[in-house]
Coordinates of C-alpha atoms in Angstrom, one line a residue:
Chain A
M28 CA -219.7 -39.8 75.8
E29 CA -221.1 -41.8 78.8
A30 CA -224.9 -41.3 77.5
Q31 CA -223.7 -41.8 74.0
L32 CA -222.0 -45.2 74.6
K33 CA -225.9 -46.3 76.7
T34 CA -228.1 -45.1 73.2
Q35 CA -225.6 -46.9 71.0
Q36 CA -226.1 -50.1 73.1
E37 CA -229.6 -49.6 73.7
A38 CA -229.7 -49.2 69.5
I39 CA -227.5 -52.3 68.9
S40 CA -229.6 -54.2 70.9
F41 CA -232.9 -53.3 70.0
D42 CA -231.5 -53.8 66.0
K43 CA -230.9 -57.7 67.3
L44 CA -234.1 -57.7 69.0
R45 CA -235.6 -57.2 66.0
K46 CA -233.5 -59.3 63.9
Q47 CA -234.5 -61.8 66.2
Q48 CA -238.1 -61.2 65.9
R49 CA -238.3 -61.5 61.8
I50 CA -236.6 -64.6 62.1
E51 CA -239.2 -65.9 64.6
R52 CA -241.7 -64.6 61.9
I53 CA -240.6 -66.3 58.9
E54 CA -240.0 -69.6 61.2
A55 CA -244.1 -69.0 62.5
F56 CA -244.7 -68.8 58.6
I57 CA -243.0 -71.9 57.5
N58 CA -244.3 -73.4 60.2
R59 CA -248.1 -72.7 58.7
M60 CA -247.0 -73.1 55.5
V61 CA -245.8 -77.0 56.1
R62 CA -248.8 -77.6 58.3
N63 CA -251.3 -76.7 55.8
K64 CA -251.6 -80.3 53.6
A65 CA -253.0 -78.4 50.8
A66 CA -250.8 -75.4 50.3
L67 CA -247.6 -78.1 51.1
V68 CA -249.5 -80.0 48.1
G69 CA -250.1 -77.2 45.9
G70 CA -245.9 -76.3 46.7
L71 CA -244.9 -79.3 45.6
I72 CA -246.9 -79.6 42.0
V73 CA -245.5 -76.0 40.8
L74 CA -242.0 -77.4 42.2
F75 CA -242.9 -80.0 40.2
Y76 CA -243.3 -78.2 36.9
I77 CA -240.7 -75.7 38.0
V78 CA -238.3 -79.3 37.7
I79 CA -240.1 -80.3 34.9
A80 CA -239.5 -77.2 32.6
L81 CA -235.8 -76.9 34.0
F82 CA -235.0 -80.7 32.9
A83 CA -236.8 -80.8 29.8
P84 CA -234.3 -82.0 27.7
F85 CA -233.1 -84.2 29.6
L86 CA -236.8 -85.7 30.8
A87 CA -238.0 -86.2 26.6
P88 CA -237.6 -89.2 25.5
Y89 CA -237.8 -87.9 21.9
D90 CA -237.1 -84.8 20.4
P91 CA -240.5 -82.8 20.4
F92 CA -240.7 -81.8 16.6
A93 CA -239.5 -84.8 14.9
I94 CA -242.4 -85.8 12.5
D95 CA -242.7 -89.6 12.0
L96 CA -245.9 -90.4 9.5
A97 CA -245.1 -93.7 9.5
N98 CA -246.2 -94.0 13.8
K99 CA -248.8 -90.9 13.7
L100 CA -251.9 -90.8 15.9
Q101 CA -251.0 -93.7 18.0
A102 CA -252.8 -94.8 21.4
P103 CA -250.9 -94.3 24.5
S104 CA -248.5 -97.2 25.2
L105 CA -245.1 -98.5 27.3
E106 CA -243.5 -96.8 24.4
H107 CA -245.1 -93.6 24.0
W108 CA -246.6 -93.0 27.2
M109 CA -249.1 -90.3 26.0
G110 CA -249.3 -91.5 22.9
T111 CA -248.4 -89.6 19.6
D112 CA -250.4 -86.7 17.6
D113 CA -251.4 -86.6 14.3
K114 CA -247.8 -86.0 12.9
G115 CA -246.3 -89.3 14.7
R116 CA -244.8 -86.3 17.4
D117 CA -243.9 -87.6 21.1
I118 CA -247.1 -85.9 23.0
L119 CA -245.0 -86.6 26.2
S120 CA -242.1 -85.3 24.8
R121 CA -243.9 -82.1 23.9
I122 CA -246.2 -81.6 26.9
L123 CA -242.5 -81.6 28.6
Y124 CA -241.3 -78.9 26.4
G125 CA -244.0 -77.2 26.2
S126 CA -243.8 -76.6 30.3
R127 CA -241.3 -74.0 29.2
L128 CA -243.8 -71.9 26.6
S129 CA -246.7 -72.4 29.0
M130 CA -245.1 -71.3 32.5
G131 CA -243.2 -69.0 30.4
V132 CA -245.6 -67.1 29.2
G133 CA -247.9 -67.3 32.7
V134 CA -244.9 -65.9 34.5
V135 CA -243.7 -63.2 32.3
A136 CA -247.6 -62.2 32.3
V137 CA -247.7 -61.9 36.0
L138 CA -244.5 -60.0 36.4
F139 CA -245.3 -57.6 33.7
G140 CA -248.7 -57.0 35.3
A141 CA -247.3 -56.9 39.0
I142 CA -244.6 -54.4 37.9
F143 CA -246.8 -52.3 36.1
G144 CA -250.0 -52.2 38.6
V145 CA -247.3 -51.6 41.6
I146 CA -245.8 -48.9 40.3
M147 CA -249.4 -47.3 39.2
G148 CA -250.7 -48.3 42.8
M149 CA -248.1 -47.2 44.9
A150 CA -247.8 -43.5 43.2
A151 CA -251.8 -43.2 43.5
G152 CA -252.0 -44.7 47.3
Y153 CA -248.3 -42.4 48.2
Y154 CA -249.2 -39.4 46.3
G155 CA -253.3 -39.5 46.3
G156 CA -254.8 -36.0 45.0
W157 CA -255.1 -35.7 41.4
I158 CA -252.1 -38.4 40.7
D159 CA -254.7 -41.1 42.5
S160 CA -257.8 -39.6 40.4
V161 CA -256.1 -40.4 37.0
I162 CA -255.0 -43.4 38.1
S163 CA -257.7 -44.5 39.8
R164 CA -259.8 -43.6 37.0
V165 CA -257.6 -45.2 34.2
L166 CA -257.8 -48.6 35.9
D167 CA -261.4 -48.1 36.4
I168 CA -261.6 -48.5 33.0
M169 CA -259.7 -51.5 32.8
L170 CA -261.5 -53.3 35.2
A171 CA -264.3 -52.4 33.3
F172 CA -263.8 -55.1 30.5
P173 CA -263.8 -58.6 30.6
G174 CA -259.8 -59.5 30.5
I175 CA -260.3 -61.4 28.1
L176 CA -262.2 -58.8 25.5
L177 CA -258.7 -56.7 26.5
A178 CA -256.8 -59.3 25.3
L179 CA -258.2 -59.8 22.1
A180 CA -258.7 -56.0 21.3
I181 CA -254.8 -56.1 22.0
I182 CA -254.0 -59.1 20.2
S183 CA -256.1 -58.1 17.0
A184 CA -253.9 -55.0 16.7
L185 CA -250.3 -56.7 17.7
G186 CA -251.3 -59.6 15.6
P187 CA -251.4 -63.5 16.7
S188 CA -248.2 -64.5 18.6
L189 CA -247.3 -66.4 21.7
F190 CA -245.3 -62.8 23.1
N191 CA -248.5 -60.7 21.8
V192 CA -250.3 -63.0 24.1
T193 CA -247.7 -62.6 27.3
V194 CA -248.6 -59.0 27.0
A195 CA -252.2 -59.2 26.4
V196 CA -252.4 -61.2 30.0
G197 CA -249.9 -59.0 31.7
V198 CA -252.5 -55.7 30.5
F199 CA -255.0 -56.9 31.6
S200 CA -253.7 -58.2 34.9
V201 CA -252.3 -54.7 35.8
P202 CA -255.4 -53.0 37.8
L203 CA -255.5 -56.2 39.8
F204 CA -252.1 -55.4 42.0
A205 CA -252.5 -51.6 40.8
R206 CA -255.3 -52.0 43.7
I207 CA -253.9 -54.0 45.9
A208 CA -250.8 -51.9 46.1
R209 CA -253.0 -48.5 46.2
G210 CA -255.2 -49.5 49.1
S211 CA -252.2 -51.2 51.0
T212 CA -249.9 -47.8 50.6
M213 CA -252.4 -46.1 51.4
E214 CA -252.6 -47.6 55.1
V215 CA -248.7 -47.7 55.5
R216 CA -248.3 -44.5 54.5
K217 CA -249.6 -43.2 57.9
L218 CA -248.2 -45.2 59.8
E219 CA -245.3 -43.2 62.0
Y220 CA -242.3 -45.4 60.5
V221 CA -242.7 -43.6 57.4
D222 CA -242.6 -40.3 58.9
A223 CA -239.4 -41.1 60.9
I224 CA -237.5 -41.7 57.8
R225 CA -238.8 -38.4 56.1
S226 CA -237.8 -36.5 58.8
L227 CA -234.5 -38.0 58.4
G228 CA -234.3 -36.8 55.0
A229 CA -235.2 -39.8 52.7
N230 CA -236.4 -39.1 49.1
D231 CA -239.8 -40.5 47.8
G232 CA -238.5 -42.9 45.9
T233 CA -236.7 -44.4 49.1
I234 CA -239.5 -44.2 50.6
I235 CA -241.7 -46.4 48.3
F236 CA -239.3 -48.9 47.5
L237 CA -237.3 -49.3 50.3
H238 CA -239.6 -48.4 53.2
I239 CA -243.4 -49.2 52.2
L240 CA -243.2 -51.4 49.5
P241 CA -241.3 -54.5 51.9
N242 CA -244.4 -53.7 54.0
I243 CA -246.9 -54.4 51.4
L244 CA -245.5 -57.5 49.9
S245 CA -247.7 -60.4 51.2
P246 CA -251.0 -59.1 49.5
L247 CA -249.1 -58.4 46.4
I248 CA -247.3 -61.8 46.5
V249 CA -250.6 -64.0 47.1
Q250 CA -252.2 -62.6 44.4
G251 CA -249.6 -63.3 42.0
T252 CA -249.5 -67.0 43.2
L253 CA -253.0 -66.9 42.5
R254 CA -252.9 -64.9 38.9
L255 CA -250.1 -67.3 37.9
A256 CA -253.7 -69.6 37.7
T257 CA -255.8 -67.4 35.5
A258 CA -252.3 -66.0 33.7
I259 CA -251.7 -69.2 32.4
L260 CA -255.1 -70.9 31.8
S261 CA -256.0 -67.7 29.8
A262 CA -252.6 -67.3 27.3
A263 CA -253.5 -71.2 26.7
G264 CA -257.2 -70.5 25.9
L265 CA -255.6 -67.4 23.5
S266 CA -253.3 -70.2 21.8
F267 CA -256.4 -72.3 21.7
L268 CA -258.3 -69.6 19.7
G269 CA -255.4 -69.5 17.0
L270 CA -254.5 -66.6 18.5
G271 CA -251.1 -67.5 20.5
A272 CA -248.8 -70.2 19.9
Q273 CA -248.8 -71.4 16.3
P274 CA -248.0 -74.7 15.3
P275 CA -245.7 -76.7 15.4
S276 CA -245.1 -74.8 18.9
P277 CA -245.6 -77.7 21.9
E278 CA -247.5 -74.9 23.7
W279 CA -250.2 -76.9 25.6
G280 CA -253.0 -74.4 24.4
A281 CA -252.0 -75.0 20.9
M282 CA -251.8 -78.6 21.2
L283 CA -255.5 -78.6 22.7
S284 CA -256.3 -76.9 19.8
N285 CA -255.0 -79.2 17.5
G286 CA -256.2 -82.6 19.3
R287 CA -259.6 -81.2 19.4
D288 CA -259.8 -82.0 15.4
F289 CA -258.9 -85.0 16.6
I290 CA -261.8 -85.3 19.3
F291 CA -263.3 -88.4 17.6
S292 CA -260.4 -90.5 16.6
A293 CA -257.8 -89.8 18.9
P294 CA -258.8 -88.3 22.5
Y295 CA -256.1 -88.7 23.9
M296 CA -254.2 -85.7 21.9
A297 CA -256.5 -83.0 23.6
I298 CA -256.8 -85.5 27.0
F299 CA -252.8 -85.1 27.9
P300 CA -252.3 -81.0 27.1
G301 CA -255.6 -80.3 29.3
L302 CA -254.7 -82.4 32.4
T303 CA -251.0 -80.9 32.7
I304 CA -253.0 -77.4 32.7
A305 CA -255.6 -78.5 35.2
L306 CA -253.0 -80.2 37.1
L307 CA -250.2 -76.8 37.3
V308 CA -253.5 -74.4 37.9
M309 CA -254.8 -76.8 40.8
G310 CA -251.1 -76.1 42.7
C311 CA -251.2 -72.8 42.4
N312 CA -254.4 -71.8 43.5
L313 CA -253.8 -74.5 46.6
F314 CA -250.3 -72.7 47.3
G315 CA -251.9 -69.5 46.7
D316 CA -254.9 -70.4 48.9
G317 CA -252.2 -71.6 51.6
L318 CA -249.6 -68.7 51.4
R319 CA -252.4 -66.6 52.0
D320 CA -253.5 -68.3 55.4
A321 CA -250.0 -68.6 56.5
L322 CA -248.9 -64.8 55.2
D323 CA -252.1 -63.3 56.3
P324 CA -254.6 -64.9 58.3
R325 CA -257.1 -61.8 58.1
M326 CA -257.8 -62.7 54.7
K327 CA -258.6 -66.6 55.4
S328 CA -261.3 -67.6 53.5
Chain B
M25 CA -282.1 -45.4 46.7
L26 CA -282.3 -43.5 44.1
A27 CA -279.7 -41.2 45.0
F28 CA -277.4 -44.3 44.6
I29 CA -278.8 -44.9 41.3
T30 CA -278.4 -41.5 40.4
K31 CA -274.6 -41.8 41.0
R32 CA -273.9 -44.8 40.1
L33 CA -275.2 -44.1 36.9
A34 CA -273.3 -40.9 36.7
Q35 CA -270.1 -43.3 37.3
T36 CA -271.1 -45.6 34.3
I37 CA -271.2 -42.9 31.6
P38 CA -267.5 -41.5 31.9
V39 CA -266.3 -45.7 31.9
I40 CA -267.9 -45.9 28.9
F41 CA -266.6 -43.2 26.9
G42 CA -263.0 -44.6 28.6
I43 CA -263.7 -47.9 27.2
T44 CA -264.5 -46.9 23.3
L45 CA -261.7 -44.3 23.5
V46 CA -259.4 -47.5 24.9
V47 CA -261.1 -49.6 21.7
F48 CA -260.7 -46.4 19.3
L49 CA -256.8 -46.2 20.1
I50 CA -255.8 -49.9 20.2
M51 CA -257.3 -50.2 16.7
Q52 CA -255.9 -47.0 15.7
M53 CA -252.2 -49.5 16.5
V54 CA -253.1 -52.0 13.9
P55 CA -250.9 -52.1 11.2
G56 CA -251.8 -51.9 7.4
D57 CA -254.5 -49.5 5.7
S58 CA -257.9 -50.5 6.7
A59 CA -259.0 -48.4 3.2
Q60 CA -256.7 -50.5 1.3
V61 CA -258.0 -53.6 3.0
L62 CA -261.7 -52.8 2.3
A63 CA -261.0 -52.0 -1.6
G64 CA -259.6 -55.0 -1.7
E65 CA -256.2 -56.5 -3.7
G66 CA -255.6 -54.8 -7.2
A67 CA -257.3 -51.7 -6.7
S68 CA -256.5 -48.7 -8.1
K69 CA -254.5 -45.5 -5.7
E70 CA -257.9 -43.5 -7.0
T71 CA -260.1 -46.1 -5.6
I72 CA -258.1 -46.3 -2.3
E73 CA -257.8 -42.2 -1.8
N74 CA -261.9 -42.2 -2.7
L75 CA -263.3 -44.6 -0.3
R76 CA -260.2 -43.0 2.4
H77 CA -261.8 -40.1 1.7
N78 CA -265.9 -41.5 2.0
L79 CA -265.3 -43.5 4.8
G80 CA -264.1 -40.0 6.5
L81 CA -260.3 -41.5 7.5
D82 CA -258.2 -38.7 6.4
R83 CA -259.6 -36.8 9.4
P84 CA -258.1 -35.9 12.1
L85 CA -258.0 -38.8 15.0
Y86 CA -260.0 -37.1 17.3
V87 CA -262.8 -36.1 14.6
Q88 CA -262.8 -40.0 13.8
Y89 CA -263.0 -41.0 17.6
F90 CA -266.4 -38.3 18.0
D91 CA -268.1 -39.5 14.5
S92 CA -267.6 -43.1 15.8
I93 CA -268.9 -42.3 19.3
A94 CA -272.1 -40.8 17.4
G95 CA -272.2 -43.6 15.3
L96 CA -272.2 -46.3 18.4
F97 CA -275.0 -44.3 19.4
Q98 CA -277.0 -44.6 16.3
G99 CA -276.1 -48.0 15.8
D100 CA -273.5 -47.7 13.2
L101 CA -270.8 -49.5 13.7
G102 CA -268.8 -49.2 10.0
I103 CA -268.8 -51.5 7.8
S104 CA -267.3 -54.9 7.8
A105 CA -263.8 -55.6 5.6
K106 CA -264.8 -58.7 4.8
S107 CA -269.1 -59.2 3.8
H108 CA -269.3 -55.1 3.5
Q109 CA -272.4 -55.5 5.8
P110 CA -273.3 -52.9 8.0
V111 CA -271.5 -54.8 10.9
I112 CA -274.5 -54.0 13.6
N113 CA -276.2 -55.9 11.3
E114 CA -274.2 -59.3 12.0
I115 CA -273.8 -58.6 15.7
T116 CA -277.9 -58.0 16.7
T117 CA -278.0 -61.6 15.3
R118 CA -275.0 -62.8 16.9
L119 CA -275.4 -61.5 20.4
P120 CA -279.0 -62.6 21.7
I121 CA -277.1 -66.4 21.0
S122 CA -274.2 -65.2 23.7
V123 CA -276.5 -63.7 26.2
E124 CA -278.4 -66.9 26.5
L125 CA -275.3 -68.7 26.4
A126 CA -274.4 -66.7 29.2
F127 CA -277.9 -66.4 31.2
Y128 CA -278.3 -70.1 31.0
S129 CA -274.9 -70.3 32.2
T130 CA -275.3 -68.1 35.3
L131 CA -278.5 -70.2 36.0
I132 CA -276.3 -73.6 36.2
T133 CA -273.5 -71.3 38.3
I134 CA -276.5 -70.4 40.8
I135 CA -278.4 -73.3 41.3
L136 CA -275.3 -75.5 41.1
G137 CA -272.9 -73.7 43.3
M138 CA -275.4 -72.5 46.0
T139 CA -276.6 -76.3 46.4
A140 CA -273.1 -77.6 46.6
G141 CA -272.0 -74.7 49.0
I142 CA -275.5 -75.6 51.0
I143 CA -274.2 -79.4 51.6
S144 CA -270.9 -78.4 52.3
A145 CA -271.7 -75.7 54.9
V146 CA -274.4 -77.8 56.7
R147 CA -271.5 -80.3 57.6
P148 CA -268.3 -78.8 57.4
Y149 CA -265.0 -81.0 57.3
S150 CA -267.2 -84.2 56.9
V151 CA -267.3 -87.0 53.7
S152 CA -269.7 -84.6 51.7
D153 CA -268.1 -81.4 52.5
M154 CA -264.1 -82.6 51.4
S155 CA -266.0 -84.0 48.4
V156 CA -267.9 -80.9 47.5
M157 CA -265.0 -78.5 47.8
V158 CA -262.3 -81.5 45.6
V159 CA -265.1 -81.2 43.0
A160 CA -265.4 -77.3 43.6
L161 CA -261.2 -76.8 43.2
L162 CA -261.0 -79.4 40.5
G163 CA -263.9 -77.1 38.7
I164 CA -262.0 -73.8 39.0
S165 CA -258.3 -75.8 37.4
F166 CA -259.9 -77.2 34.6
P167 CA -259.8 -75.1 31.7
S168 CA -263.2 -75.0 30.3
F169 CA -262.0 -75.5 26.9
W170 CA -260.8 -78.8 27.4
L171 CA -263.7 -79.7 30.0
G172 CA -266.2 -78.5 26.9
L173 CA -263.9 -81.1 24.4
I174 CA -264.0 -83.8 27.1
L175 CA -267.8 -83.5 27.8
M176 CA -268.5 -83.6 24.0
Y177 CA -266.3 -86.4 23.5
I178 CA -268.7 -88.6 26.6
F179 CA -272.0 -87.1 26.3
S180 CA -271.7 -86.4 22.3
V181 CA -269.6 -89.1 20.9
E182 CA -269.5 -92.2 23.0
L183 CA -273.0 -91.8 24.5
Q184 CA -274.5 -89.8 22.0
W185 CA -276.9 -87.7 24.2
F186 CA -276.1 -84.9 22.7
P187 CA -275.5 -83.3 19.7
V188 CA -272.4 -81.9 18.9
S189 CA -272.2 -78.5 17.9
G190 CA -274.6 -76.1 17.1
W191 CA -277.4 -73.9 18.8
D192 CA -281.0 -74.8 17.8
S193 CA -283.0 -76.9 20.4
V194 CA -282.4 -77.0 24.6
K195 CA -280.4 -80.2 23.7
H196 CA -278.1 -78.2 21.8
M197 CA -277.6 -75.5 24.9
I198 CA -277.1 -78.0 27.8
L199 CA -273.1 -79.4 27.5
P200 CA -271.6 -75.4 26.6
A201 CA -274.0 -74.2 29.1
F202 CA -272.5 -76.6 32.1
T203 CA -268.7 -76.3 30.8
L204 CA -269.5 -72.6 30.8
G205 CA -271.0 -72.3 34.3
A206 CA -269.0 -75.0 35.9
S207 CA -265.9 -72.8 37.0
G208 CA -268.7 -70.0 38.0
A209 CA -270.7 -72.8 40.2
A210 CA -266.8 -73.7 42.2
I211 CA -266.4 -70.4 42.8
V212 CA -270.1 -69.5 44.5
A213 CA -270.0 -73.2 45.8
R214 CA -266.4 -72.1 48.0
M215 CA -267.9 -68.8 48.6
T216 CA -271.9 -69.9 49.6
R217 CA -269.6 -72.7 52.0
S218 CA -267.5 -69.7 53.8
S219 CA -270.6 -66.8 53.7
M220 CA -272.4 -69.7 55.6
L221 CA -270.3 -70.7 58.3
E222 CA -269.0 -67.2 58.9
V223 CA -273.1 -66.6 59.6
V224 CA -273.7 -69.9 61.7
R225 CA -271.0 -68.4 64.4
Q226 CA -272.9 -65.1 64.9
D227 CA -274.9 -64.6 68.0
Y228 CA -278.5 -64.8 66.4
I229 CA -278.1 -68.2 64.9
R230 CA -277.2 -69.8 68.7
T231 CA -280.5 -67.7 69.7
A232 CA -282.3 -69.6 67.6
R233 CA -280.8 -72.9 68.3
A234 CA -281.4 -72.0 71.7
K235 CA -285.4 -71.4 70.9
G236 CA -285.1 -75.2 70.1
I237 CA -285.8 -74.0 66.2
R238 CA -284.7 -77.0 64.5
G239 CA -281.1 -77.3 62.7
Y240 CA -282.6 -77.5 58.9
L241 CA -284.9 -74.8 59.8
V242 CA -282.1 -72.5 61.2
I243 CA -280.0 -73.0 58.1
Y244 CA -282.9 -72.4 56.2
K245 CA -284.7 -69.5 57.0
H246 CA -281.7 -67.5 59.3
A247 CA -278.8 -68.6 58.0
L248 CA -279.0 -68.5 54.2
R249 CA -280.6 -65.2 53.8
N250 CA -277.7 -63.2 55.6
A251 CA -275.2 -65.5 53.9
L252 CA -276.3 -65.2 50.4
I253 CA -275.7 -61.5 50.5
P254 CA -272.1 -61.7 49.6
V255 CA -272.6 -64.4 47.1
I256 CA -274.7 -62.4 44.7
T257 CA -272.2 -60.0 43.9
V258 CA -269.8 -63.0 43.3
V259 CA -273.1 -64.2 41.4
G260 CA -273.0 -60.6 39.4
L261 CA -269.4 -60.8 38.6
Q262 CA -269.4 -63.7 37.2
F263 CA -271.9 -63.2 34.3
G264 CA -269.5 -61.0 33.0
A265 CA -266.8 -63.4 33.4
L266 CA -269.4 -65.9 31.5
L267 CA -269.2 -63.3 28.9
G268 CA -265.9 -63.5 28.5
G269 CA -265.8 -67.5 28.9
T270 CA -268.2 -67.5 25.7
V271 CA -265.7 -66.3 23.3
L272 CA -263.8 -69.8 24.5
I273 CA -266.9 -72.1 24.6
E274 CA -268.7 -71.0 21.4
S275 CA -265.3 -71.9 19.8
V276 CA -265.2 -75.4 21.2
F277 CA -269.3 -76.3 20.0
A278 CA -269.4 -73.6 17.0
I279 CA -271.8 -71.7 18.3
N280 CA -272.5 -68.6 16.0
G281 CA -272.3 -66.4 18.8
L282 CA -270.3 -63.0 19.7
G283 CA -267.8 -64.4 20.9
R284 CA -266.8 -66.4 17.9
L285 CA -267.6 -63.9 15.6
I286 CA -264.8 -61.4 17.4
V287 CA -262.2 -64.6 16.9
E288 CA -262.8 -65.2 13.5
S289 CA -262.6 -61.5 12.3
I290 CA -259.5 -61.3 14.4
R291 CA -257.7 -64.3 12.0
M292 CA -259.6 -62.7 8.7
R293 CA -258.5 -59.2 10.3
D294 CA -261.8 -57.8 9.6
I295 CA -260.9 -54.8 12.4
P296 CA -264.4 -52.9 11.6
M297 CA -266.0 -56.0 13.2
V298 CA -263.9 -57.1 15.8
Q299 CA -264.2 -53.0 16.8
G300 CA -267.9 -52.9 17.0
G301 CA -267.8 -56.7 18.7
I302 CA -265.5 -55.6 21.3
L303 CA -267.4 -52.8 21.8
V304 CA -270.2 -54.3 22.1
A305 CA -269.5 -56.9 24.5
S306 CA -268.3 -54.4 26.6
L307 CA -271.0 -52.5 27.1
V308 CA -273.2 -55.3 28.1
F309 CA -270.8 -56.0 30.8
V310 CA -270.6 -52.7 32.0
I311 CA -274.3 -52.6 32.1
V312 CA -274.8 -55.8 33.6
N313 CA -272.6 -54.9 36.6
L314 CA -274.4 -51.5 37.0
F315 CA -278.0 -53.6 37.3
V316 CA -275.5 -56.3 39.9
D317 CA -274.6 -53.3 41.9
I318 CA -278.4 -51.9 41.9
L319 CA -279.4 -55.0 42.8
Y320 CA -276.8 -56.0 45.5
R321 CA -278.1 -52.6 47.1
F322 CA -281.8 -53.3 46.8
F323 CA -281.1 -56.9 48.5
N324 CA -278.9 -54.7 51.2
R325 CA -281.2 -52.3 52.1
R326 CA -284.0 -54.8 52.2
I327 CA -281.6 -56.5 55.2
D328 CA -281.0 -53.2 56.6
L329 CA -284.3 -52.0 57.6
N330 CA -285.1 -55.3 58.8

């Protein structure tokens, strides 16, 4: 009886210690992030864009679809901060609304790639053997395509639309996440605690998703942030080629595509959507680099 | 070395089959009937059936797949749905232009990227280092197609130094090659910098300095050689990315390369052309990667022996 009580108390104090250590780790992480000026700037930029996307209807001075031919192709002024396009629509309002499309596509594509990639990678890393061989060969083949070509193939089959661009960009993000998940899973699965949980009777699903996944999250989150930058660029590029968002959609790549026809007479039609993309991509890159340094100092470049 | 090359070649063959299979299967998902598209609107049922039979589209899928692979190795990629000419003819005229563009862009990537990276690494955290790294950050953040438009506006429209579009002379090639190479140069610059900083911390560099060798000689003769090994891999990977990037840049500058052909064929729903273009571009990518791997190994081995 006494011995049992003693073990219980030990277990409780051990648990307390563990929780305290976890809080200390989180505090140390936040400290590192705040001290890293570049990461802080990147995070603020990304936050700024999220706010814009959420509050676009309140921030936009005009209706992004309202055609006003009397005021078409006006240079930036106090009334129209970024000018008006060839149909007299306010470019600033379109960019604000477009943030929902361009960022939405990037986020959904990365989530798509991450979910499928992590499932494939963890299955390969955990089970090994023929499952690993098959999945690894499939990943090799996917990596053998330059991403944009795979995306073009998918879009030519499914047809041009913003949704299909999301799928295409998501698909070519799968192998990157899968590779990271596979490698990390292989490392973690050999650790003692996994054996301990298994001997307690946990099944594979519980082990993989509740006990291994939380331990391999850091590199996946870092990859996700950096990948977001690539996904937004790729999706905008495909829309620029006329294979994604279709007019009159205010998606940034589609706006750039439209602006290309007026590059001689109204360069601001192309300049502002491009700067908008560039600033967001820069924010994601800075934030991702900072996350990498803070979460995993070993990966520091 | 020979064993490595053989092994690497053996690995490449299944990848090539995989690529052809993936492209073939994706193209099977295209809605609509390719025989009908090829026959044109208003063709009689009989004509379509005949065409389908002549093209072999009424055979089982796996037969069609193996047939298309056999065709691929004989340079037969099918007939364009628009021009009714063999797909391979169009591709062989367009591919060299894209390869040329990717090649010049790679040169810019290497020269610009390494120079910038070395400037940065020689005096880390100095003003010159910080400015190079800020420009590099901009380089990887700007969408290439946007950079192309802006350069076109500044240098072709305002200053009139370069022609707006086309691919006839060196003057035509400078802007597109620079646009395409810019983000690669930024990546190589960052890579060179971090690799150099890593090497500079090594003992043999301290030894070289202790022996009284001058600063720049230490950098160029001792540090650079070893620092450039990881950079070579990045450059190789960049060539593949550049090949993909030609799709966008060729559309911006109206260059009639393979990338633009694929995009236009997707718009015109010319599926055999899309399939052929993507297959050829992917094969070029795989082969380039193979060469890069072998080259990398070659350089590494020489350094091992030293």
